[in-house]
CSV table of N, CA and C in Angstrom, one decimal:
chain,number,residue,atom,x,y,z
A,1,MET,N,125.3,117.1,35.0
A,1,MET,CA,126.6,116.8,35.4
A,1,MET,C,127.6,118.0,35.3
A,2,ARG,N,127.5,118.6,34.1
A,2,ARG,CA,128.3,119.8,33.9
A,2,ARG,C,128.0,120.9,34.8
A,3,LYS,N,126.7,121.1,35.1
A,3,LYS,CA,126.3,122.2,36.0
A,3,LYS,C,126.9,121.9,37.4
A,4,GLN,N,126.9,120.6,37.8
A,4,GLN,CA,127.5,120.3,39.1
A,4,GLN,C,129.0,120.6,39.2
A,5,LEU,N,129.7,120.2,38.1
A,5,LEU,CA,131.1,120.5,38.1
A,5,LEU,C,131.4,122.0,38.1
A,6,TRP,N,130.6,122.8,37.4
A,6,TRP,CA,130.8,124.3,37.4
A,6,TRP,C,130.5,124.8,38.8
A,7,ALA,N,129.5,124.3,39.5
A,7,ALA,CA,129.1,124.7,40.8
A,7,ALA,C,130.3,124.4,41.8
A,8,ILE,N,130.9,123.2,41.7
A,8,ILE,CA,132.0,122.9,42.5
A,8,ILE,C,133.2,123.8,42.2
A,9,PHE,N,133.5,124.0,41.0
A,9,PHE,CA,134.6,124.9,40.6
A,9,PHE,C,134.4,126.3,41.1
A,10,ALA,N,133.2,126.8,41.0
A,10,ALA,CA,132.8,128.2,41.5
A,10,ALA,C,133.0,128.2,43.0
A,11,ALA,N,132.6,127.2,43.7
A,11,ALA,CA,132.8,127.1,45.2
A,11,ALA,C,134.2,127.1,45.6
A,12,ILE,N,135.1,126.4,44.8
A,12,ILE,CA,136.5,126.3,45.1
A,12,ILE,C,137.1,127.7,44.9
A,13,LEU,N,136.7,128.4,43.9
A,13,LEU,CA,137.2,129.7,43.6
A,13,LEU,C,136.9,130.7,44.7
A,14,LEU,N,135.7,130.6,45.3
A,14,LEU,CA,135.2,131.4,46.4
A,14,LEU,C,135.9,131.1,47.7
A,15,VAL,N,136.2,129.8,47.9
A,15,VAL,CA,136.8,129.4,49.2
A,15,VAL,C,138.3,129.6,49.2
A,16,THR,N,138.9,129.4,48.1
A,16,THR,CA,140.4,129.5,48.0
A,16,THR,C,141.0,130.8,48.6
A,17,PRO,N,140.5,132.0,48.2
A,17,PRO,CA,141.1,133.2,48.9
A,17,PRO,C,140.9,133.2,50.4
A,18,ALA,N,139.7,132.7,50.8
A,18,ALA,CA,139.5,132.7,52.3
A,18,ALA,C,140.5,131.8,53.0
A,19,LEU,N,140.7,130.6,52.4
A,19,LEU,CA,141.7,129.7,53.0
A,19,LEU,C,143.1,130.2,52.9
A,20,ALA,N,143.4,130.9,51.8
A,20,ALA,CA,144.8,131.5,51.7
A,20,ALA,C,145.0,132.5,52.8
A,21,GLN,N,144.0,133.3,53.0
A,21,GLN,CA,144.0,134.4,54.1
A,21,GLN,C,144.1,133.7,55.5
A,22,GLU,N,143.4,132.7,55.7
A,22,GLU,CA,143.4,132.0,57.0
A,22,GLU,C,144.8,131.4,57.2
A,23,VAL,N,145.4,130.8,56.2
A,23,VAL,CA,146.8,130.3,56.4
A,23,VAL,C,147.8,131.4,56.6
A,24,GLN,N,147.6,132.5,55.9
A,24,GLN,CA,148.5,133.7,56.1
A,24,GLN,C,148.4,134.2,57.5
A,25,ASP,N,147.1,134.2,58.1
A,25,ASP,CA,146.9,134.8,59.4
A,25,ASP,C,147.5,133.9,60.5
A,26,LYS,N,147.8,132.6,60.2
A,26,LYS,CA,148.3,131.7,61.2
A,26,LYS,C,149.8,131.5,60.9
A,27,LYS,N,150.5,132.6,60.9
A,27,LYS,CA,152.0,132.5,60.7
A,27,LYS,C,152.6,131.7,61.8
A,28,LEU,N,153.6,130.9,61.5
A,28,LEU,CA,154.3,130.2,62.5
A,28,LEU,C,155.5,131.0,62.9
A,29,PRO,N,156.0,130.8,64.1
A,29,PRO,CA,157.1,131.6,64.6
A,29,PRO,C,158.4,131.4,63.9
A,30,VAL,N,159.2,132.4,63.8
A,30,VAL,CA,160.5,132.3,63.2
A,30,VAL,C,161.4,132.9,64.3
A,31,PRO,N,162.4,132.2,64.7
A,31,PRO,CA,162.9,130.9,64.2
A,31,PRO,C,162.1,129.7,64.8
A,32,ARG,N,162.2,128.5,64.1
A,32,ARG,CA,161.5,127.3,64.6
A,32,ARG,C,162.3,126.1,64.0
A,33,PHE,N,162.2,125.0,64.7
A,33,PHE,CA,162.8,123.8,64.1
A,33,PHE,C,161.8,123.0,63.3
A,34,VAL,N,162.3,122.4,62.3
A,34,VAL,CA,161.6,121.5,61.4
A,34,VAL,C,162.6,120.4,61.0
A,35,SER,N,162.1,119.5,60.1
A,35,SER,CA,163.0,118.5,59.6
A,35,SER,C,162.9,118.4,58.0
A,36,LEU,N,163.9,117.8,57.4
A,36,LEU,CA,163.9,117.7,56.0
A,36,LEU,C,162.9,116.5,55.6
A,37,LYS,N,162.0,116.8,54.6
A,37,LYS,CA,161.0,115.8,54.2
A,37,LYS,C,161.5,114.9,53.2
A,38,SER,N,162.5,115.3,52.4
A,38,SER,CA,162.9,114.5,51.3
A,38,SER,C,164.4,114.0,51.5
A,39,ASP,N,164.7,112.9,50.7
A,39,ASP,CA,166.1,112.4,50.7
A,39,ASP,C,167.0,113.3,49.9
A,40,LYS,N,166.4,114.2,49.1
A,40,LYS,CA,167.3,115.1,48.3
A,40,LYS,C,166.7,116.5,48.4
A,41,VAL,N,167.5,117.4,49.0
A,41,VAL,CA,167.1,118.7,49.2
A,41,VAL,C,168.2,119.7,48.8
A,42,ASN,N,167.9,120.4,47.7
A,42,ASN,CA,168.9,121.4,47.3
A,42,ASN,C,168.8,122.7,48.2
A,43,VAL,N,170.0,123.1,48.6
A,43,VAL,CA,170.1,124.3,49.4
A,43,VAL,C,170.7,125.4,48.5
A,44,ARG,N,169.9,126.5,48.4
A,44,ARG,CA,170.3,127.5,47.4
A,44,ARG,C,170.9,128.8,48.1
A,45,GLN,N,171.6,129.6,47.4
A,45,GLN,CA,172.2,130.8,47.9
A,45,GLN,C,171.1,131.8,48.2
A,46,GLY,N,170.0,131.8,47.5
A,46,GLY,CA,168.9,132.8,47.7
A,46,GLY,C,167.6,132.1,47.5
A,47,PRO,N,166.5,132.9,47.7
A,47,PRO,CA,165.1,132.3,47.6
A,47,PRO,C,164.5,132.3,46.2
A,48,SER,N,165.2,131.6,45.3
A,48,SER,CA,164.6,131.3,44.0
A,48,SER,C,165.3,130.2,43.3
A,49,ARG,N,164.7,129.6,42.3
A,49,ARG,CA,165.4,128.6,41.5
A,49,ARG,C,166.5,129.1,40.7
A,50,GLU,N,166.6,130.4,40.5
A,50,GLU,CA,167.7,131.0,39.7
A,50,GLU,C,169.0,131.1,40.5
A,51,HIS,N,168.9,131.0,41.8
A,51,HIS,CA,170.1,131.1,42.7
A,51,HIS,C,170.8,129.7,42.6
A,52,ASP,N,172.1,129.8,42.7
A,52,ASP,CA,173.0,128.6,42.7
A,52,ASP,C,172.7,127.7,43.8
A,53,VAL,N,172.8,126.4,43.6
A,53,VAL,CA,172.7,125.3,44.6
A,53,VAL,C,174.1,125.3,45.3
A,54,LEU,N,174.0,125.5,46.6
A,54,LEU,CA,175.2,125.6,47.4
A,54,LEU,C,175.7,124.1,47.8
A,55,TRP,N,174.7,123.3,48.2
A,55,TRP,CA,174.9,121.9,48.5
A,55,TRP,C,173.6,121.2,48.5
A,56,ILE,N,173.7,119.9,48.6
A,56,ILE,CA,172.5,119.0,48.6
A,56,ILE,C,172.5,118.1,49.8
A,57,TYR,N,171.4,118.1,50.6
A,57,TYR,CA,171.2,117.2,51.7
A,57,TYR,C,170.7,115.9,51.1
A,58,ASN,N,171.2,114.7,51.6
A,58,ASN,CA,170.8,113.5,51.0
A,58,ASN,C,170.2,112.6,52.1
A,59,ARG,N,169.5,113.2,53.1
A,59,ARG,CA,168.9,112.4,54.2
A,59,ARG,C,167.7,113.0,54.7
A,60,ALA,N,166.5,112.4,54.5
A,60,ALA,CA,165.3,112.9,55.1
A,60,ALA,C,165.4,112.7,56.6
A,61,GLY,N,164.7,113.6,57.3
A,61,GLY,CA,164.6,113.6,58.7
A,61,GLY,C,165.6,114.4,59.5
A,62,LEU,N,166.6,115.0,58.8
A,62,LEU,CA,167.5,115.8,59.5
A,62,LEU,C,166.9,117.1,60.1
A,63,PRO,N,167.2,117.4,61.3
A,63,PRO,CA,166.6,118.6,61.9
A,63,PRO,C,167.3,119.9,61.3
A,64,VAL,N,166.5,120.9,61.0
A,64,VAL,CA,167.1,122.2,60.6
A,64,VAL,C,166.2,123.3,61.3
A,65,GLU,N,166.8,124.5,61.4
A,65,GLU,CA,166.1,125.6,62.0
A,65,GLU,C,165.7,126.6,60.9
A,66,ILE,N,164.5,126.9,60.8
A,66,ILE,CA,164.0,128.0,59.9
A,66,ILE,C,164.3,129.3,60.6
A,67,ILE,N,165.1,130.2,59.9
A,67,ILE,CA,165.5,131.5,60.4
A,67,ILE,C,165.0,132.7,59.7
A,68,ALA,N,164.4,132.4,58.5
A,68,ALA,CA,163.7,133.5,57.7
A,68,ALA,C,162.8,132.8,56.7
A,69,GLU,N,161.8,133.6,56.2
A,69,GLU,CA,160.9,133.2,55.3
A,69,GLU,C,160.7,134.2,54.2
A,70,PHE,N,160.5,133.8,52.9
A,70,PHE,CA,160.2,134.6,51.8
A,70,PHE,C,159.3,133.9,50.8
A,71,GLU,N,158.1,134.2,50.8
A,71,GLU,CA,157.1,133.6,49.9
A,71,GLU,C,157.1,132.0,50.2
A,72,ILE,N,157.5,131.2,49.2
A,72,ILE,CA,157.5,129.8,49.4
A,72,ILE,C,158.9,129.2,49.8
A,73,TRP,N,159.8,130.1,50.1
A,73,TRP,CA,161.2,129.8,50.5
A,73,TRP,C,161.4,129.9,51.9
A,74,ARG,N,162.3,129.0,52.5
A,74,ARG,CA,162.6,129.1,53.9
A,74,ARG,C,164.2,129.1,54.0
A,75,LYS,N,164.7,130.1,54.7
A,75,LYS,CA,166.1,130.1,55.0
A,75,LYS,C,166.4,129.2,56.2
A,76,ILE,N,167.2,128.2,56.1
A,76,ILE,CA,167.5,127.3,57.2
A,76,ILE,C,168.9,127.4,57.6
A,77,ARG,N,169.1,126.9,58.9
A,77,ARG,CA,170.4,126.7,59.5
A,77,ARG,C,170.5,125.3,59.9
A,78,ASP,N,171.6,124.6,59.6
A,78,ASP,CA,171.8,123.2,60.1
A,78,ASP,C,172.6,123.1,61.4
A,79,SER,N,172.9,121.9,61.8
A,79,SER,CA,173.6,121.7,63.1
A,79,SER,C,175.1,122.2,63.0
A,80,GLU,N,175.6,122.5,61.9
A,80,GLU,CA,177.0,123.0,61.8
A,80,GLU,C,177.0,124.5,61.6
A,81,GLY,N,175.8,125.1,61.5
A,81,GLY,CA,175.7,126.6,61.4
A,81,GLY,C,175.6,127.0,59.9
A,82,ALA,N,175.6,126.1,59.0
A,82,ALA,CA,175.5,126.5,57.5
A,82,ALA,C,174.1,126.9,57.3
A,83,GLU,N,174.0,128.0,56.4
A,83,GLU,CA,172.7,128.6,56.1
A,83,GLU,C,172.4,128.6,54.6
A,84,GLY,N,171.2,128.4,54.2
A,84,GLY,CA,170.8,128.5,52.8
A,84,GLY,C,169.3,128.5,52.7
A,85,TRP,N,168.8,128.6,51.4
A,85,TRP,CA,167.4,128.6,51.2
A,85,TRP,C,166.9,127.3,50.5
A,86,VAL,N,165.7,126.9,51.0
A,86,VAL,CA,165.0,125.7,50.5
A,86,VAL,C,163.6,126.0,50.2
A,87,LEU,N,162.9,125.2,49.3
A,87,LEU,CA,161.5,125.3,49.1
A,87,LEU,C,160.8,124.8,50.4
A,88,GLN,N,159.7,125.4,50.7
A,88,GLN,CA,159.0,125.0,52.0
A,88,GLN,C,158.4,123.6,51.9
A,89,ASN,N,158.0,123.2,50.6
A,89,ASN,CA,157.4,121.8,50.5
A,89,ASN,C,158.5,120.7,50.7
A,90,LEU,N,159.7,121.0,50.9
A,90,LEU,CA,160.8,120.0,51.2
A,90,LEU,C,161.0,119.9,52.7
A,91,LEU,N,160.3,120.6,53.5
A,91,LEU,CA,160.4,120.6,54.9
A,91,LEU,C,159.1,120.0,55.6
A,92,SER,N,159.3,119.5,56.7
A,92,SER,CA,158.2,118.8,57.5
A,92,SER,C,158.2,119.4,58.9
A,93,GLY,N,157.0,119.6,59.4
A,93,GLY,CA,156.8,120.0,60.8
A,93,GLY,C,157.1,119.0,61.8
A,94,LYS,N,157.4,117.7,61.3
A,94,LYS,CA,157.8,116.6,62.2
A,94,LYS,C,159.1,117.0,62.9
A,95,ARG,N,159.1,116.9,64.2
A,95,ARG,CA,160.3,117.3,65.0
A,95,ARG,C,161.2,116.1,65.2
A,96,THR,N,162.5,116.4,64.8
A,96,THR,CA,163.5,115.5,65.0
A,96,THR,C,164.7,116.2,65.6
A,97,VAL,N,165.6,115.4,66.2
A,97,VAL,CA,166.8,116.0,66.8
A,97,VAL,C,168.0,115.2,66.4
A,98,MET,N,169.2,115.9,66.6
A,98,MET,CA,170.5,115.3,66.3
A,98,MET,C,171.2,115.3,67.7
A,99,VAL,N,171.7,114.1,68.1
A,99,VAL,CA,172.4,114.0,69.4
A,99,VAL,C,173.8,114.6,69.3
A,100,ALA,N,174.0,115.6,70.1
A,100,ALA,CA,175.3,116.2,70.3
A,100,ALA,C,176.2,116.3,69.0
A,101,PRO,N,175.7,116.9,67.9
A,101,PRO,CA,176.6,116.9,66.7
A,101,PRO,C,177.9,117.7,66.9
A,102,TRP,N,178.0,118.5,67.9
A,102,TRP,CA,179.2,119.3,68.2
A,102,TRP,C,180.3,118.4,68.7
A,103,LEU,N,180.0,117.2,69.2
A,103,LEU,CA,181.0,116.2,69.7
A,103,LEU,C,181.4,115.4,68.5
A,104,LYS,N,182.7,115.3,68.3
A,104,LYS,CA,183.2,114.5,67.1
A,104,LYS,C,183.4,113.0,67.5
A,105,SER,N,183.4,112.7,68.7
A,105,SER,CA,183.5,111.3,69.1
A,105,SER,C,183.0,111.1,70.5
A,106,GLY,N,182.8,109.9,70.9
A,106,GLY,CA,182.3,109.6,72.3
A,106,GLY,C,180.8,109.2,72.2
A,107,LEU,N,180.3,108.6,73.3
A,107,LEU,CA,179.0,108.1,73.4
A,107,LEU,C,178.2,108.9,74.4
A,108,ILE,N,176.9,109.2,74.1
A,108,ILE,CA,176.1,110.0,75.0
A,108,ILE,C,175.0,109.1,75.6
A,109,PRO,N,174.8,109.1,76.9
A,109,PRO,CA,173.9,108.2,77.5
A,109,PRO,C,172.4,108.6,77.2
A,110,LEU,N,171.6,107.5,77.0
A,110,LEU,CA,170.2,107.6,76.9
A,110,LEU,C,169.6,106.8,78.0
A,111,TYR,N,168.8,107.5,78.9
A,111,TYR,CA,168.3,106.8,80.1
A,111,TYR,C,167.0,106.2,79.9
A,112,ALA,N,166.7,105.2,80.7
A,112,ALA,CA,165.5,104.4,80.6
A,112,ALA,C,164.3,105.2,81.1
A,113,LYS,N,164.6,106.1,82.1
A,113,LYS,CA,163.5,106.8,82.7
A,113,LYS,C,163.9,108.3,82.8
A,114,PRO,N,162.9,109.2,83.0
A,114,PRO,CA,163.2,110.6,83.1
A,114,PRO,C,163.5,111.1,84.5
A,115,GLU,N,164.4,110.4,85.1
A,115,GLU,CA,164.8,110.7,86.5
A,115,GLU,C,166.3,111.0,86.5
A,116,ASP,N,166.7,111.8,87.5
A,116,ASP,CA,168.1,112.2,87.7
A,116,ASP,C,169.0,111.0,87.8
A,117,VAL,N,168.5,110.0,88.5
A,117,VAL,CA,169.3,108.7,88.8
A,117,VAL,C,168.5,107.6,88.1
A,118,ALA,N,168.8,107.3,86.9
A,118,ALA,CA,168.1,106.3,86.1
A,118,ALA,C,169.2,105.4,85.4
A,119,ALA,N,168.8,104.2,85.1
A,119,ALA,CA,169.7,103.3,84.4
A,119,ALA,C,169.9,103.8,83.0
A,120,ILE,N,171.1,103.6,82.5
A,120,ILE,CA,171.4,103.9,81.1
A,120,ILE,C,170.8,102.8,80.2
A,121,ALA,N,170.0,103.2,79.3
A,121,ALA,CA,169.3,102.2,78.4
A,121,ALA,C,170.3,101.9,77.3
A,122,VAL,N,171.0,102.9,76.8
A,122,VAL,CA,171.9,102.7,75.6
A,122,VAL,C,172.8,103.9,75.6
A,123,ARG,N,173.9,103.8,74.9
A,123,ARG,CA,174.7,105.0,74.6
A,123,ARG,C,174.7,105.2,73.1
A,124,LEU,N,174.4,106.5,72.8
A,124,LEU,CA,174.3,106.9,71.4
A,124,LEU,C,175.5,107.6,70.9
A,125,GLU,N,175.9,107.4,69.6
A,125,GLU,CA,177.0,108.1,69.0
A,125,GLU,C,176.5,109.5,68.7
A,126,SER,N,177.5,110.4,68.6
A,126,SER,CA,177.2,111.8,68.2
A,126,SER,C,176.6,111.8,66.8
A,127,SER,N,175.6,112.7,66.6
A,127,SER,CA,175.0,113.0,65.3
A,127,SER,C,173.9,111.9,65.0
A,128,VAL,N,173.5,111.0,65.9
A,128,VAL,CA,172.4,110.2,65.7
A,128,VAL,C,171.1,111.0,65.6
A,129,VAL,N,170.3,110.7,64.6
A,129,VAL,CA,169.0,111.4,64.4
A,129,VAL,C,167.9,110.6,65.0
A,130,ALA,N,167.0,111.3,65.7
A,130,ALA,CA,165.9,110.6,66.4
A,130,ALA,C,164.6,111.5,66.3
A,131,GLN,N,163.5,110.9,66.6
A,131,GLN,CA,162.2,111.6,66.6
A,131,GLN,C,162.0,112.1,68.1
A,132,VAL,N,161.5,113.3,68.3
A,132,VAL,CA,161.2,113.8,69.6
A,132,VAL,C,159.8,113.5,70.0
A,133,LYS,N,159.6,112.9,71.1
A,133,LYS,CA,158.3,112.6,71.6
A,133,LYS,C,157.8,113.6,72.6
A,134,SER,N,158.8,114.1,73.5
A,134,SER,CA,158.4,115.1,74.5
A,134,SER,C,159.7,115.7,75.1
A,135,CYS,N,159.5,116.9,75.6
A,135,CYS,CA,160.6,117.6,76.3
A,135,CYS,C,160.0,118.4,77.5
A,136,ASN,N,160.7,118.4,78.6
A,136,ASN,CA,160.1,119.0,79.8
A,136,ASN,C,161.0,120.2,80.3
A,137,LYS,N,161.7,120.8,79.4
A,137,LYS,CA,162.7,121.9,79.7
A,137,LYS,C,164.0,121.4,80.3
A,138,LYS,N,164.1,120.1,80.6
A,138,LYS,CA,165.3,119.5,81.2
A,138,LYS,C,165.8,118.3,80.4
A,139,GLN,N,164.8,117.4,80.1
A,139,GLN,CA,165.1,116.2,79.4
A,139,GLN,C,164.1,116.0,78.3
A,140,CYS,N,164.5,115.3,77.3
A,140,CYS,CA,163.6,114.9,76.2
A,140,CYS,C,163.5,113.4,76.0
A,141,ARG,N,162.3,112.9,75.6
A,141,ARG,CA,162.2,111.5,75.3
A,141,ARG,C,162.4,111.5,73.8
A,142,ILE,N,163.3,110.7,73.3
A,142,ILE,CA,163.6,110.5,71.9
A,142,ILE,C,163.5,109.0,71.5
A,143,ILE,N,163.1,108.8,70.3
A,143,ILE,CA,163.0,107.4,69.8
A,143,ILE,C,163.6,107.2,68.5
A,144,GLY,N,164.2,106.1,68.2
A,144,GLY,CA,164.7,105.7,67.0
A,144,GLY,C,164.4,104.3,66.7
A,145,GLU,N,164.9,103.7,65.6
A,145,GLU,CA,164.6,102.3,65.3
A,145,GLU,C,164.9,101.3,66.4
A,146,GLU,N,166.0,101.5,67.1
A,146,GLU,CA,166.5,100.6,68.1
A,146,GLU,C,166.6,101.2,69.5
A,147,PHE,N,166.0,102.3,69.7
A,147,PHE,CA,166.1,102.9,71.1
A,147,PHE,C,164.9,103.8,71.4
A,148,ASP,N,164.7,104.0,72.7
A,148,ASP,CA,163.6,104.8,73.2
A,148,ASP,C,164.0,105.1,74.6
A,149,GLY,N,164.2,106.4,74.9
A,149,GLY,CA,164.7,106.8,76.2
A,149,GLY,C,164.8,108.3,76.4
A,150,PHE,N,165.4,108.7,77.4
A,150,PHE,CA,165.5,110.1,77.8
A,150,PHE,C,166.9,110.6,77.8
A,151,ILE,N,167.1,111.9,77.4
A,151,ILE,CA,168.4,112.5,77.3
A,151,ILE,C,168.3,113.9,77.7
A,152,ALA,N,169.4,114.5,78.2
A,152,ALA,CA,169.4,115.9,78.6
A,152,ALA,C,169.1,116.7,77.4
A,153,GLN,N,168.2,117.7,77.6
A,153,GLN,CA,167.8,118.6,76.5
A,153,GLN,C,169.0,119.3,75.9
A,154,ASP,N,169.9,119.7,76.7
A,154,ASP,CA,171.1,120.5,76.2
A,154,ASP,C,172.1,119.6,75.4
A,155,GLN,N,171.8,118.3,75.2
A,155,GLN,CA,172.6,117.5,74.4
A,155,GLN,C,172.0,117.3,73.0
A,156,LEU,N,171.0,118.1,72.6
A,156,LEU,CA,170.3,117.9,71.4
A,156,LEU,C,170.3,119.1,70.5
A,157,PHE,N,170.5,119.0,69.2
A,157,PHE,CA,170.2,120.0,68.2
A,157,PHE,C,168.9,119.7,67.6
A,158,GLY,N,167.9,120.6,67.7
A,158,GLY,CA,166.6,120.4,67.2
A,158,GLY,C,165.5,120.8,68.1
A,159,VAL,N,165.9,121.2,69.4
A,159,VAL,CA,165.0,121.7,70.4
A,159,VAL,C,165.7,122.9,71.0
A,160,TYR,N,164.9,123.9,71.5
A,160,TYR,CA,165.4,125.0,72.1
A,160,TYR,C,165.6,124.8,73.6
A,161,PRO,N,166.5,125.5,74.3
A,161,PRO,CA,166.6,125.4,75.8
A,161,PRO,C,165.3,125.8,76.4
A,162,ASN,N,164.9,125.1,77.4
A,162,ASN,CA,163.6,125.3,78.1
A,162,ASN,C,162.4,125.2,77.3
A,163,GLU,N,162.5,124.6,76.1
A,163,GLU,CA,161.3,124.3,75.2
A,163,GLU,C,160.5,123.1,75.8
A,164,GLU,N,159.2,123.2,75.8
A,164,GLU,CA,158.4,122.0,76.2
A,164,GLU,C,157.7,121.5,74.9
A,165,ILE,N,157.7,120.2,74.8
A,165,ILE,CA,157.1,119.5,73.7
A,165,ILE,C,156.3,118.3,74.2
A,166,ASN,N,155.1,118.2,73.8
A,166,ASN,CA,154.2,117.1,74.1
A,166,ASN,C,153.5,116.6,72.9
A,167,GLU,N,153.9,115.5,72.4
A,167,GLU,CA,153.2,114.9,71.2
A,167,GLU,C,152.3,113.8,71.6
């Protein structure tokens, strides 16, 4: 039994550097959109625990843009343009969007179909957060707890203009 455990441990030690190199070789693009994984995310002034906490996000799923990387830290920008550093393990690759956060009031139409002339399924308030299912450079299909429909891509924070997404 002990020999088996040592063999497994030795195999892990041999494989770990190879995996680390493989992950490093597959660098993701910067900038890119991600979402907050946790309900509590400290945003720091710099890329270490020694830097001051500037503010705390209290909502998982918010879309943020990674604009720089340093070791296990990611510099992010939110929908209001605020920037700071967070640990990478507090971020998720799951794509979410915020509906027209630059509008302070008003309702934004969500359409039932991805057509230029489609029925309005529902109207969403500014800053509603939703999951992105697809984008075709013009419209995105987004879903939430009580809605599923299509919205103009330029009405969303969390996707780039002309970006295509197919989940």
